[in-house]
Coordinates of C-alpha atoms in Angstrom, one line a residue:
X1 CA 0.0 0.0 0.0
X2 CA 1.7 3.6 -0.3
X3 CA 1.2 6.9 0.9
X4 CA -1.8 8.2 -1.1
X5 CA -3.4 4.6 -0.1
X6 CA -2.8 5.0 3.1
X7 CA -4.2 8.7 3.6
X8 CA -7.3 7.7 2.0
X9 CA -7.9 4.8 3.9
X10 CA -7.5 7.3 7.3
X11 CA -10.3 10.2 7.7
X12 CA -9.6 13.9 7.2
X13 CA -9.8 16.2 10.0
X14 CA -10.2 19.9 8.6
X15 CA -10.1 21.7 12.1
X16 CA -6.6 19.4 13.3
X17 CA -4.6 20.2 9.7
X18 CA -5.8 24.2 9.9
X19 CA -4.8 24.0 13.4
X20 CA -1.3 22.3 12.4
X21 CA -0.8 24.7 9.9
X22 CA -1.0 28.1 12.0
X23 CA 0.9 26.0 14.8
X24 CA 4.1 25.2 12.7
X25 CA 5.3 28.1 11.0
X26 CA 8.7 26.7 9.0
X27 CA 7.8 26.3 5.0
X28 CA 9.0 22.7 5.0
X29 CA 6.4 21.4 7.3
X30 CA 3.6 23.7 5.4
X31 CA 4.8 22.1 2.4
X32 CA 3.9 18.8 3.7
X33 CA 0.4 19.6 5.5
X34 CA -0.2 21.6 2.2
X35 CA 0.6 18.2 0.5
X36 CA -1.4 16.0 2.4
X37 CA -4.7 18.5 1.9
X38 CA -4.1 18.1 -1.5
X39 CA -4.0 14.3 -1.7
X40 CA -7.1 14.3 0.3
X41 CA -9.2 16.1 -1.5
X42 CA -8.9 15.2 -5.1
X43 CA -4.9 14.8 -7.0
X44 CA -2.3 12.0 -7.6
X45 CA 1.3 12.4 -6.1
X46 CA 2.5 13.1 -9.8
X47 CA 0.0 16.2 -10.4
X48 CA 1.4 17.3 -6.8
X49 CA 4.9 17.8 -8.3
X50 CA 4.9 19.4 -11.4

């Protein structure tokens, strides 16, 4: 199973990933939450690149 399998498998908690991302201010880790959103709501891992 990878990533994008496994995040779709877990639920989605809106409030906890807006609260993460005002929490942690350093770009790398916004890149990542940013990411994750992303995969949840609708794209592949290869749209998420380019």
């Amino acid at each position: 199973m990878n990533r994008a399998e496994q995040l779709k498998a877990i639920s989605f908690d809106t409030e906890e990933w807006e609260k993460s991302f005002y929490k942690y201010q350093q770009e790398y880790i916004r890149k990542r939450l940013k990411a994750i959103k992303y995969l949840r709501s609708s794209g592949e891992a290869g749209e998420m690149a380019k």
